[in-house]
mmCIF file of C-alpha atoms in Angstrom:
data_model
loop_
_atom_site.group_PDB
_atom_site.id
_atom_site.type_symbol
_atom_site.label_atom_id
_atom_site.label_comp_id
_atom_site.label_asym_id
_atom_site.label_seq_id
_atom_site.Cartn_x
_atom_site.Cartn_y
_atom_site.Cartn_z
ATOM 1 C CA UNK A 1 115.814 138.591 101.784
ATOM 2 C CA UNK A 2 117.504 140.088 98.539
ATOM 3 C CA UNK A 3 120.499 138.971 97.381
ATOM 4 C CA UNK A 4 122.814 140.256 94.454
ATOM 5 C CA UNK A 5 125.315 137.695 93.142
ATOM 6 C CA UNK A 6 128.412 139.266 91.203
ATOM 7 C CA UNK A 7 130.120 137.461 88.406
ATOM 8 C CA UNK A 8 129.030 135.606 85.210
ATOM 9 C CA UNK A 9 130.603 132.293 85.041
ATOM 10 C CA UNK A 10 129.113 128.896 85.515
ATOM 11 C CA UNK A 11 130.023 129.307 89.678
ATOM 12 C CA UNK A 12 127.576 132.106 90.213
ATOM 13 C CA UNK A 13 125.069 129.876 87.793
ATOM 14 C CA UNK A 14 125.403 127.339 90.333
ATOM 15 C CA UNK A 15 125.710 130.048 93.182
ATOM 16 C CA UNK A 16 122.301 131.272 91.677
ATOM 17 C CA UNK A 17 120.486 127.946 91.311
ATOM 18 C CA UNK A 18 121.036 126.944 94.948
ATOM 19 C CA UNK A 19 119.617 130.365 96.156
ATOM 20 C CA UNK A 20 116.796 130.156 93.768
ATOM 21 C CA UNK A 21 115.729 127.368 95.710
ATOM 22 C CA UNK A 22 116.064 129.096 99.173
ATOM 23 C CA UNK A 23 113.047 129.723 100.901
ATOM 24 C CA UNK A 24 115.020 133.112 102.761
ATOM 25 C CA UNK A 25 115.222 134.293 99.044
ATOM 26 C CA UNK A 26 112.806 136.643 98.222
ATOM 27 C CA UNK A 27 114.291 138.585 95.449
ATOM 28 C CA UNK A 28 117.502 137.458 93.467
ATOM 29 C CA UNK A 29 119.809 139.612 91.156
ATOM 30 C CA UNK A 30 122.856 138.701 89.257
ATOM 31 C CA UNK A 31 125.161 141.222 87.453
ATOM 32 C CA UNK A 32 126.546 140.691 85.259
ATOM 33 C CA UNK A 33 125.368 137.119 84.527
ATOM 34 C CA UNK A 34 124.824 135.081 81.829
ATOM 35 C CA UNK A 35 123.009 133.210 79.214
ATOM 36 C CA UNK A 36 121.341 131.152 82.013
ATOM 37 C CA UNK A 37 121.580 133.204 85.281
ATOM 38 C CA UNK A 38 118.735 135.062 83.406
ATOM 39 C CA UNK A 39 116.139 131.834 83.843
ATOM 40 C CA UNK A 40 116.524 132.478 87.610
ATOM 41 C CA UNK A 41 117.438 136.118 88.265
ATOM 42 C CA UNK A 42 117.371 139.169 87.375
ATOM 43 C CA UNK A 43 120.224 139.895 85.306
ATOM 44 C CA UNK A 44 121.715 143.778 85.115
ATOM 45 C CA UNK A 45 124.575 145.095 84.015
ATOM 46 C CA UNK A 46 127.370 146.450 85.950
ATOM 47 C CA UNK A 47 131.785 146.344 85.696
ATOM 48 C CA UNK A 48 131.946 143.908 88.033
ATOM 49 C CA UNK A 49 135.307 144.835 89.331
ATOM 50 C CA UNK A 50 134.530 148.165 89.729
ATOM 51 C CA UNK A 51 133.658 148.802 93.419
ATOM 52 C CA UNK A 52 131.847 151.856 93.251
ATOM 53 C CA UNK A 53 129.557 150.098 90.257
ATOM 54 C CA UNK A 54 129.040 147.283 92.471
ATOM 55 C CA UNK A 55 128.771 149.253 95.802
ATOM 56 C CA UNK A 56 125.879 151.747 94.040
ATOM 57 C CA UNK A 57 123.766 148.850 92.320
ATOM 58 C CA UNK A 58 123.729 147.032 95.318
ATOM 59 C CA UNK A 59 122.559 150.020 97.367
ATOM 60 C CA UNK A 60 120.086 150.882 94.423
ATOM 61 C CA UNK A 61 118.239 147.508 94.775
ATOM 62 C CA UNK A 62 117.870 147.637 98.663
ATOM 63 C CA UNK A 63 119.348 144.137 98.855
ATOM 64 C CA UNK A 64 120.039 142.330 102.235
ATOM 65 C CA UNK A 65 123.538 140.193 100.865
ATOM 66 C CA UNK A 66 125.988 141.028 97.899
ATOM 67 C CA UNK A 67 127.660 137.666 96.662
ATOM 68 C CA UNK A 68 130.773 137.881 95.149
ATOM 69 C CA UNK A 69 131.950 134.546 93.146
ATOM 70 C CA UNK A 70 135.223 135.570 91.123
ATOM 71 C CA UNK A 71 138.372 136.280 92.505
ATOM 72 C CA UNK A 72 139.336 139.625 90.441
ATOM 73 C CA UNK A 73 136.337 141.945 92.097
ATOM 74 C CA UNK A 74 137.684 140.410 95.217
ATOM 75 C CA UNK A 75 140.670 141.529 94.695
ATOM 76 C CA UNK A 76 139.403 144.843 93.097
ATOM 77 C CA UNK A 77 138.156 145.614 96.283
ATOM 78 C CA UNK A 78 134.530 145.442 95.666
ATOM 79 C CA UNK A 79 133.835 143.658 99.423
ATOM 80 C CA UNK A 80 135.292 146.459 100.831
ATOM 81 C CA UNK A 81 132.583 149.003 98.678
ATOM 82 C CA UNK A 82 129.745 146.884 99.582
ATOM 83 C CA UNK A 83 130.440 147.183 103.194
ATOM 84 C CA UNK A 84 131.350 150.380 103.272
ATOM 85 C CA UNK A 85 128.097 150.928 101.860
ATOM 86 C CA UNK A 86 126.515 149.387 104.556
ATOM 87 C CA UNK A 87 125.468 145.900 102.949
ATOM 88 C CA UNK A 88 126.674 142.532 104.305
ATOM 89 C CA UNK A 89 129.026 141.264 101.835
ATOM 90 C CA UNK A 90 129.902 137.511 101.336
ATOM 91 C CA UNK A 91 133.483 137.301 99.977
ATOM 92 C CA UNK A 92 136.615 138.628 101.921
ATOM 93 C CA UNK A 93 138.665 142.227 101.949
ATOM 94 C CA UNK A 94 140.721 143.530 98.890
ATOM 95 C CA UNK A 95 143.950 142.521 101.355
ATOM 96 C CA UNK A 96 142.772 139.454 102.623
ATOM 97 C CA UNK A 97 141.825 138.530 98.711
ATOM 98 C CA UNK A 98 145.846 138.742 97.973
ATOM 99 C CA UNK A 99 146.230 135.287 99.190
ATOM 100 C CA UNK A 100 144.664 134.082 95.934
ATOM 101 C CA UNK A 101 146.178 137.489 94.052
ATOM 102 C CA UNK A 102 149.797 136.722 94.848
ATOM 103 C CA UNK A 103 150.867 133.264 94.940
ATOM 104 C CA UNK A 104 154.410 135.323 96.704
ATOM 105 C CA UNK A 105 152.144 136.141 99.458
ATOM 106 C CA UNK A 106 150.218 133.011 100.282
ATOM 107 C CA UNK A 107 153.494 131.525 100.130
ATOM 108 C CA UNK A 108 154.913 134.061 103.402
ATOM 109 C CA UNK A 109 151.484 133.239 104.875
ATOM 110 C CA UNK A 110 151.974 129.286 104.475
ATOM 111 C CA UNK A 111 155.318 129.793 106.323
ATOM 112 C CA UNK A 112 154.610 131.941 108.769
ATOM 113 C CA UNK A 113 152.058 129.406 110.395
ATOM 114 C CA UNK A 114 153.446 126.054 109.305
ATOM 115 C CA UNK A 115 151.335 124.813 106.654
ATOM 116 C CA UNK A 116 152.624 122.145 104.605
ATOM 117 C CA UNK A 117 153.659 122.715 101.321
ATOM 118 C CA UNK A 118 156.219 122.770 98.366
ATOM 119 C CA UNK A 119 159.623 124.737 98.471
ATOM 120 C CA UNK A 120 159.502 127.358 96.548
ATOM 121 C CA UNK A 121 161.643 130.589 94.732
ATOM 122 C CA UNK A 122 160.134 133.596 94.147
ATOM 123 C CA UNK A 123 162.086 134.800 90.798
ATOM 124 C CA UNK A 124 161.493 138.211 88.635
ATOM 125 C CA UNK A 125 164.763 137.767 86.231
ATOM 126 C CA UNK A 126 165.605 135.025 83.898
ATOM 127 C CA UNK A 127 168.502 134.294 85.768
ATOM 128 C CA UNK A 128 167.068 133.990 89.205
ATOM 129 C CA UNK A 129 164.243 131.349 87.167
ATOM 130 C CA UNK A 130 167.211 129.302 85.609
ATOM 131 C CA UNK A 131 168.808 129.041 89.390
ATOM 132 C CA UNK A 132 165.631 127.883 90.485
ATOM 133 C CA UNK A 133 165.153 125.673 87.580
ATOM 134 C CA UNK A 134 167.956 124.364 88.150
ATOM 135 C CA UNK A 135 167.766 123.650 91.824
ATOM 136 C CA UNK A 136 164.503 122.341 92.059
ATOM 137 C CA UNK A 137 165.099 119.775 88.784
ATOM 138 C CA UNK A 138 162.652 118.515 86.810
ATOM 139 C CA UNK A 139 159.663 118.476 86.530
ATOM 140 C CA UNK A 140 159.039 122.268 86.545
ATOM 141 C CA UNK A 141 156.506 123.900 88.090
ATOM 142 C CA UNK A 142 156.407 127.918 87.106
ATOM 143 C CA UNK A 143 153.395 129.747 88.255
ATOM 144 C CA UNK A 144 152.474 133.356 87.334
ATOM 145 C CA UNK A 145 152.504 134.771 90.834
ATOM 146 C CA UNK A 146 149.382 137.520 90.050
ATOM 147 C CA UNK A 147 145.893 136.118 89.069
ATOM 148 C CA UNK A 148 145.761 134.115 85.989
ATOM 149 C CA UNK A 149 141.914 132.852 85.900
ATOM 150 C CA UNK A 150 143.505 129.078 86.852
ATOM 151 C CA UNK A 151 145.524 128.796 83.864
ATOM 152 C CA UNK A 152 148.981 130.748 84.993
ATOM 153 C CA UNK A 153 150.877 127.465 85.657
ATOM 154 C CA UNK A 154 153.223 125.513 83.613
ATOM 155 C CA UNK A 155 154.244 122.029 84.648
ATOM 156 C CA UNK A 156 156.692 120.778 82.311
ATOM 157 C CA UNK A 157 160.045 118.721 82.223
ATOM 158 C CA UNK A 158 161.018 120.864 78.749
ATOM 159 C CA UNK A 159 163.112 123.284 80.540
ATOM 160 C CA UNK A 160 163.106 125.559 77.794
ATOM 161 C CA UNK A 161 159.420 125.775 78.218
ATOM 162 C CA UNK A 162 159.755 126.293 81.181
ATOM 163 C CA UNK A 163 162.024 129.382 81.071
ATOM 164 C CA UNK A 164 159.560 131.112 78.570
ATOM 165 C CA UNK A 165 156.384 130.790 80.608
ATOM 166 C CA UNK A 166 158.873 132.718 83.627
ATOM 167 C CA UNK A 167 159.902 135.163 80.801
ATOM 168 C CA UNK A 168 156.085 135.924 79.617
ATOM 169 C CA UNK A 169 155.286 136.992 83.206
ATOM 170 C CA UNK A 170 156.091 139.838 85.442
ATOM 171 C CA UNK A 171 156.829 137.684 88.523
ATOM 172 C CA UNK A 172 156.716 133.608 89.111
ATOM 173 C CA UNK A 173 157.112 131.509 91.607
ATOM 174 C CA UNK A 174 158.954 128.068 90.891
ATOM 175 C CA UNK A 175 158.549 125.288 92.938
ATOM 176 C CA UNK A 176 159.819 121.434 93.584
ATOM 177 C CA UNK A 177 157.397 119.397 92.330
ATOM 178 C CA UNK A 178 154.865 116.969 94.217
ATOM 179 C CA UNK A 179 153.937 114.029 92.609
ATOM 180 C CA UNK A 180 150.210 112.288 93.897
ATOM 181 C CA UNK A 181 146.554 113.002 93.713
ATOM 182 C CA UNK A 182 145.476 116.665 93.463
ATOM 183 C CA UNK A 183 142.185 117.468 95.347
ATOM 184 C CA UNK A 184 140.030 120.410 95.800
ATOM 185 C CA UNK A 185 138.920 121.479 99.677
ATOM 186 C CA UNK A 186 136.662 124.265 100.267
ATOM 187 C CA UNK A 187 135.544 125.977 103.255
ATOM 188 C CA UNK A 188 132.927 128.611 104.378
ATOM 189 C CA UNK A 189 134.653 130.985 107.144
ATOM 190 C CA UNK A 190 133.690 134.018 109.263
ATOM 191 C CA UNK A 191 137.672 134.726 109.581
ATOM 192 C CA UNK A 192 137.739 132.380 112.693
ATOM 193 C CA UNK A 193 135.080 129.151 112.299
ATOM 194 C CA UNK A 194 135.422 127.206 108.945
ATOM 195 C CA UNK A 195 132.620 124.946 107.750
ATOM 196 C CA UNK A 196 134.311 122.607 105.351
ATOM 197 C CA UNK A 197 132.403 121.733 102.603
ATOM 198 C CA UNK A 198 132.642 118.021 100.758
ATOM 199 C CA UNK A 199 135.704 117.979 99.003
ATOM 200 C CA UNK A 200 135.725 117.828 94.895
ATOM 201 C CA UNK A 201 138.439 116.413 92.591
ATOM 202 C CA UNK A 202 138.845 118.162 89.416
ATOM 203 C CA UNK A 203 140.984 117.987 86.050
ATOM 204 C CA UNK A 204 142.799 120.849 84.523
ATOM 205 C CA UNK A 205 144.331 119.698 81.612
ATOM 206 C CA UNK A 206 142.547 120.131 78.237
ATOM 207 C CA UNK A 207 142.763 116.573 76.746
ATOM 208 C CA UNK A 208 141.921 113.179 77.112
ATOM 209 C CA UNK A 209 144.601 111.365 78.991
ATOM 210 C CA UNK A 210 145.737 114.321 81.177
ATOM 211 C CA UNK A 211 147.596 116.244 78.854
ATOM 212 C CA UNK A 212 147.797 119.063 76.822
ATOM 213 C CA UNK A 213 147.638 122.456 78.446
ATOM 214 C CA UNK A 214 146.240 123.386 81.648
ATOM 215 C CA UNK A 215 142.476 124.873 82.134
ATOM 216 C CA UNK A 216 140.308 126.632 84.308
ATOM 217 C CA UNK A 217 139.046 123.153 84.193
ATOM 218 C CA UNK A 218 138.047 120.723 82.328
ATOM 219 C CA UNK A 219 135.091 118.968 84.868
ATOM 220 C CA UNK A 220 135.160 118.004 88.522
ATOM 221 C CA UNK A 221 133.265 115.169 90.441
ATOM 222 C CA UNK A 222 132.270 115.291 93.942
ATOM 223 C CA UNK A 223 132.945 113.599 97.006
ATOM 224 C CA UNK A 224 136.617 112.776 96.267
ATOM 225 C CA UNK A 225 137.373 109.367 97.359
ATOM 226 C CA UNK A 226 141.127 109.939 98.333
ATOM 227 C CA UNK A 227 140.395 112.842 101.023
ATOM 228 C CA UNK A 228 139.282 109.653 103.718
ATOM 229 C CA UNK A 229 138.290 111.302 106.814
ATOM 230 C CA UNK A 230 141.755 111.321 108.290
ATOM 231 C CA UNK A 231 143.302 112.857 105.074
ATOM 232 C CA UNK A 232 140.018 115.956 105.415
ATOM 233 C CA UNK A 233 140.688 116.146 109.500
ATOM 234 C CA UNK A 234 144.621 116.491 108.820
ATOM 235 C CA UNK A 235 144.190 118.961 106.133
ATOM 236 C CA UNK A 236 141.372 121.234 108.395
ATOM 237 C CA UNK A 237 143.991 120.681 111.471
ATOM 238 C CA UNK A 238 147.477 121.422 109.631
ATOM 239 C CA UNK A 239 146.490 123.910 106.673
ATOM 240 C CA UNK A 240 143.003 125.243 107.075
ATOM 241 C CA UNK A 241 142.624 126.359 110.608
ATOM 242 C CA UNK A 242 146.627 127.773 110.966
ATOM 243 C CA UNK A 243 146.117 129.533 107.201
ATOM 244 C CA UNK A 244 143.272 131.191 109.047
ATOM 245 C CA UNK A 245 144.614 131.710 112.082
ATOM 246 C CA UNK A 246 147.727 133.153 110.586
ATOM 247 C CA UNK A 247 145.557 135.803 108.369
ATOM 248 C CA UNK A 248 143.814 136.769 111.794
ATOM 249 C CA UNK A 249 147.622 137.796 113.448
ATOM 250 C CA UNK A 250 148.309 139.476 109.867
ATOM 251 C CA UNK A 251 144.945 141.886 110.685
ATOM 252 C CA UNK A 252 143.692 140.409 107.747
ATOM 253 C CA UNK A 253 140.905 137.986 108.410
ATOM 254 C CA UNK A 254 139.593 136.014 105.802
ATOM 255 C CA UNK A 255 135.540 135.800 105.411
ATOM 256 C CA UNK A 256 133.877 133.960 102.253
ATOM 257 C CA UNK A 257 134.900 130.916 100.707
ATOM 258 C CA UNK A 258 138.741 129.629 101.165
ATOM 259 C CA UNK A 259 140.010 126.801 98.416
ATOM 260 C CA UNK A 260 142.845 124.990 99.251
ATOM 261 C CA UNK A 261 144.467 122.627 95.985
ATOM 262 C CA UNK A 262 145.899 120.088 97.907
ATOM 263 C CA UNK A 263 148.141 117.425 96.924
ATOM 264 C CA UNK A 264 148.249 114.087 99.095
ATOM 265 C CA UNK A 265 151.496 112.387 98.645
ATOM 266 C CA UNK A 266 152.097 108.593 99.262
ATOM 267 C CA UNK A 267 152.214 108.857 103.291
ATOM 268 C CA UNK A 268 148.546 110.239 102.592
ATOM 269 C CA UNK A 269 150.427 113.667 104.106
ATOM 270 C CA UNK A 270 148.593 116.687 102.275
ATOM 271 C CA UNK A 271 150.410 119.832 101.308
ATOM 272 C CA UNK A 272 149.513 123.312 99.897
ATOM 273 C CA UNK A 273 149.265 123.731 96.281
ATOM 274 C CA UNK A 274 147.703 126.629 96.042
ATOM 275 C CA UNK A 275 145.347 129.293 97.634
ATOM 276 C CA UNK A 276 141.736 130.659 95.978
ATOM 277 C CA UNK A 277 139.463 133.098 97.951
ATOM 278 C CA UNK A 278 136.303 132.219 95.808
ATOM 279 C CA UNK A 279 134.495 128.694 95.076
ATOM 280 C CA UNK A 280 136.255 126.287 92.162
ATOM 281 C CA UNK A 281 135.141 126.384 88.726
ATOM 282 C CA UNK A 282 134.125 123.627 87.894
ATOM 283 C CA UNK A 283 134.295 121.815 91.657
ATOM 284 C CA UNK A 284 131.420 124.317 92.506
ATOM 285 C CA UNK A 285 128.893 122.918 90.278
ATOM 286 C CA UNK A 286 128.677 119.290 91.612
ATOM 287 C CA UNK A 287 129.427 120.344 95.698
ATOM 288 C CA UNK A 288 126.392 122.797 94.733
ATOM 289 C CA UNK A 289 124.393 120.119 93.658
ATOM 290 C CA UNK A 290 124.922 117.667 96.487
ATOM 291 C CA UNK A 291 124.319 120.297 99.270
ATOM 292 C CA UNK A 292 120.846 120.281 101.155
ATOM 293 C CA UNK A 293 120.948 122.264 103.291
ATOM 294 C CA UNK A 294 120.012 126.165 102.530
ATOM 295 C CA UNK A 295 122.821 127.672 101.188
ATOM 296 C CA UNK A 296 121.736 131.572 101.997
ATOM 297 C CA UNK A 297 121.631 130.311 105.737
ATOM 298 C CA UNK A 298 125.178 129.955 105.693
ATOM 299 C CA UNK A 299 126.198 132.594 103.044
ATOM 300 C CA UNK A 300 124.279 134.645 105.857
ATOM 301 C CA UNK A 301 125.740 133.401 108.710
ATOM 302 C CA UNK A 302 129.561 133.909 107.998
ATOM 303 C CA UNK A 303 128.896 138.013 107.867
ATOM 304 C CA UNK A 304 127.895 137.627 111.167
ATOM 305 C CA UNK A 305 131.372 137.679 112.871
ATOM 306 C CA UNK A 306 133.577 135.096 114.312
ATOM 307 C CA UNK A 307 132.451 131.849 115.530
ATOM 308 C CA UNK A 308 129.238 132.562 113.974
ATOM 309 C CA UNK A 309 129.139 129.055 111.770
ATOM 310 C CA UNK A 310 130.025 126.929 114.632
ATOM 311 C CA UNK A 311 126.411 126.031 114.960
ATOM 312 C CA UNK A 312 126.002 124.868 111.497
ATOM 313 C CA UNK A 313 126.404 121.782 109.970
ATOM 314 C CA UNK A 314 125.672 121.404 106.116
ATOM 315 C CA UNK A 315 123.659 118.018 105.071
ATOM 316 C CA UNK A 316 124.750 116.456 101.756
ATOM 317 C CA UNK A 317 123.189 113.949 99.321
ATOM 318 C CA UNK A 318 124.724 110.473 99.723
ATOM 319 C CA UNK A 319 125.708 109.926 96.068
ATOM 320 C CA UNK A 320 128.198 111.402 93.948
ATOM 321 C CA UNK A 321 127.999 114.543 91.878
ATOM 322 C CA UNK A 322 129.897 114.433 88.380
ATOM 323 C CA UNK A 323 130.511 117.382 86.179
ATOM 324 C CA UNK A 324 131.439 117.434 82.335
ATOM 325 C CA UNK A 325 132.576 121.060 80.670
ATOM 326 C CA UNK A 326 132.013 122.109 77.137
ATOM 327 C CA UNK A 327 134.692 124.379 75.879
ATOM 328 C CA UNK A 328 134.885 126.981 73.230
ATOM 329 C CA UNK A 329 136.629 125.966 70.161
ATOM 330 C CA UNK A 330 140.631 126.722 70.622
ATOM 331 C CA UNK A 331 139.998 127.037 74.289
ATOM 332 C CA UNK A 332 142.508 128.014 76.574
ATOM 333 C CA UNK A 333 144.847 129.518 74.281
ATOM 334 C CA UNK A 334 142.378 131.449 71.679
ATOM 335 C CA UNK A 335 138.900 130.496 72.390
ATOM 336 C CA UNK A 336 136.433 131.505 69.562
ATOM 337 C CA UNK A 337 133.758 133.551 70.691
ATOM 338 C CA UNK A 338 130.551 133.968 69.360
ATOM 339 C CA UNK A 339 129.686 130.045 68.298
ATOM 340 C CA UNK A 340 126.150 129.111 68.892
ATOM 341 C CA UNK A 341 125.207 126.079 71.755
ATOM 342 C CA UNK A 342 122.489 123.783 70.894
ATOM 343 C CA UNK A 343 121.723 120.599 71.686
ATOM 344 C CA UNK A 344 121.507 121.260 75.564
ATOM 345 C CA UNK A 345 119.880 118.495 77.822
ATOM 346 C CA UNK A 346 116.570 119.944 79.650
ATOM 347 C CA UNK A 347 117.434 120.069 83.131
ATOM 348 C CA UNK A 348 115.687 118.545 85.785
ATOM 349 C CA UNK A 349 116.540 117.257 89.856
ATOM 350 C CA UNK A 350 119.210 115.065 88.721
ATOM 351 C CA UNK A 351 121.180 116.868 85.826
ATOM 352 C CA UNK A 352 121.444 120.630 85.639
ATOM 353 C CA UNK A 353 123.275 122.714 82.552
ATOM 354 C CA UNK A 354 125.480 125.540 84.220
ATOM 355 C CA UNK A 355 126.407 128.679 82.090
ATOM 356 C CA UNK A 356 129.894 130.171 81.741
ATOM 357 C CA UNK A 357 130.294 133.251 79.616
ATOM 358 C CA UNK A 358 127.593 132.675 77.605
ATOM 359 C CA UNK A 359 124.833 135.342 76.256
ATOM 360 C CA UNK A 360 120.978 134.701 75.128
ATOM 361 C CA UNK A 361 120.385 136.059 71.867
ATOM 362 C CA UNK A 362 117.014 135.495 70.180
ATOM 363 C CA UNK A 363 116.164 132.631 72.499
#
């Protein structure tokens, strides 16, 4: 089978590496890629949230499955193109994509069927953010409602901060704040099934200590301790399944991967921080790493309608997966581009490098 992999950060490195090793895999593309996509596939370049770009390259290489790891071609529309074209396409509709695109949204979905989460305001004036500010107390919790690349949310209990991170953006959503462990879940759907994958824990805030300001991430380790089996089957029963369910009455069923930030309070009770419709970065690289099973059997699976991963049941490695990231310097605020990276470890079975935004110039 060929496969084409869209996106360039260190997910679709570790999206790439897993298929590499696939057996179903005959011929693997990545576009745009990176500095180390290009040891495994074929890079080429294309706008990768440009659907037609996409749609045509995909059709140009004759390939069987178009991956799609960010969330902003998802949004884009670029699933859409790719089926349209006539490819199976991993990764869910342009519409279906909004419940990562507009936190607004996820939150009316959330509602609609149940799911457990924070109350929340949906404010697009200063004075509707100080009334929520206000009602909620601190500490604050302002998120940009569009897509922000996992760095859109303030938590702070300066309320003046607060106010000018709801001032810098178009649209927030302010919620009440839940205090406990944070956890990552992911799951594979085909809109109806969902294969949950091991659950990763990861930390967003750029120093030592958990503070400074939040990242995309700052490194992840997988399994997660606190998500005990009761904790996973609550969170698949209460929040996975009705999310699902609720996007199926909406006519907008979700296919790909779903990410659900969860918070477990002290009743071990999880709620909904958040929606993604694309693997973590960096939760992907260590879940990637402890799956053994073939990951383009159940990529391939999932376009095959509903109830089509009911059969499947991934097999994981017994130990735990722990991932580190190296920033740019002045990363999140101003990263400099352009530094060189050397001292990398060789990789080998047990410890992998994963690319993010890098390029290889003159080896």
């Amino acid at each position: 089978m060929k496969v084409l992999v869209i996106g360039s950060g260190g997910r679709e490195h570790a999206i790439v590496r897993a298929l590499a090793d696939d057996p179903a895999v005959t011929d693997l593309f990545c576009a745009p890629g990176n500095g180390g996509t290009d040891d495994v596939a074929t890079c080429l370049p294309v706008v990768a949230t440009d659907p037609d770009q996409v749609a045509a390259l995909a059709t140009s290489l004759g390939v069987d499955l178009v991956v799609i790891g960010p969330e902003a071609p998802l949004v884009a529309g670029v699933a859409d193109a790719v089926r349209s074209a006539g490819i199976a396409c991993f990764g869910p509709s342009a519409k279906a994509a909004v419940l990562e695109g507009s936190k607004a949204f996820a939150k009316e979905v959330m509602a609609a069927a149940g799911v457990p989460t924070a109350r929340s305001a949906v404010c697009t004036t200063a004075a509707e953010a100080a009334t929520a500010l206000d009602d909620f107390g601190a500490p604050y919790v302002v998120k940009d409602d569009g897509l922000a690349a996992g760095k859109g949310v303030v938590v702070t209990s300066d309320r003046d901060e607060a106010l000018a991170h709801a001032a810098a953006c178009e649209r927030v959503v302010i919620e009440e704040y839940l205090d406990g462990p944070e956890v990552s879940l992911f799951v594979l759907t085909d809109g109806d099934s969902a294969l949950a994958l091991s659950p990763a824990q990861d930390f967003k805030r750029i120093n030592d200590g958990d503070e400074g300001p939040n990242t995309g991430g700052m490194g992840a380790y997988s399994p997660a301790p606190v998500v005990t089996p009761e904790i996973h089957a609550k969170a698949m029963r209460q929040i996975i399944l009705p999310t699902l369910q609720g996007m199926m009455k909406e006519g907008l069923p979700f296919t790909g991967f779903l990410y659900a930030g969860l918070m477990i309070d002290a009743q071990g009770q999880p709620k909904t921080l958040e929606f993604n419709c694309r693997l973590g970065d960096p939760e992907t690289q260590p879940i990637l790493m402890r799956l053994r099973s073939d990951l383009f059997d159940l990529l391939w699976a999932a376009t095959d309608g509903p109830q089509a991963l009911v059969a499947y049941e991934p097999s994981w490695d017994r130990r735990t997966a722990l991932g580190v990231v190296a920033a740019a310097h002045g990363y999140p605020l101003s990263p400099r581009k352009g530094d060189e990276i050397s001292g990398l470890p060789a990789d080998h079975e047990d410890c992998m490098v994963f690319h993010a935004g890098t390029t290889d110039q003159q080896g």
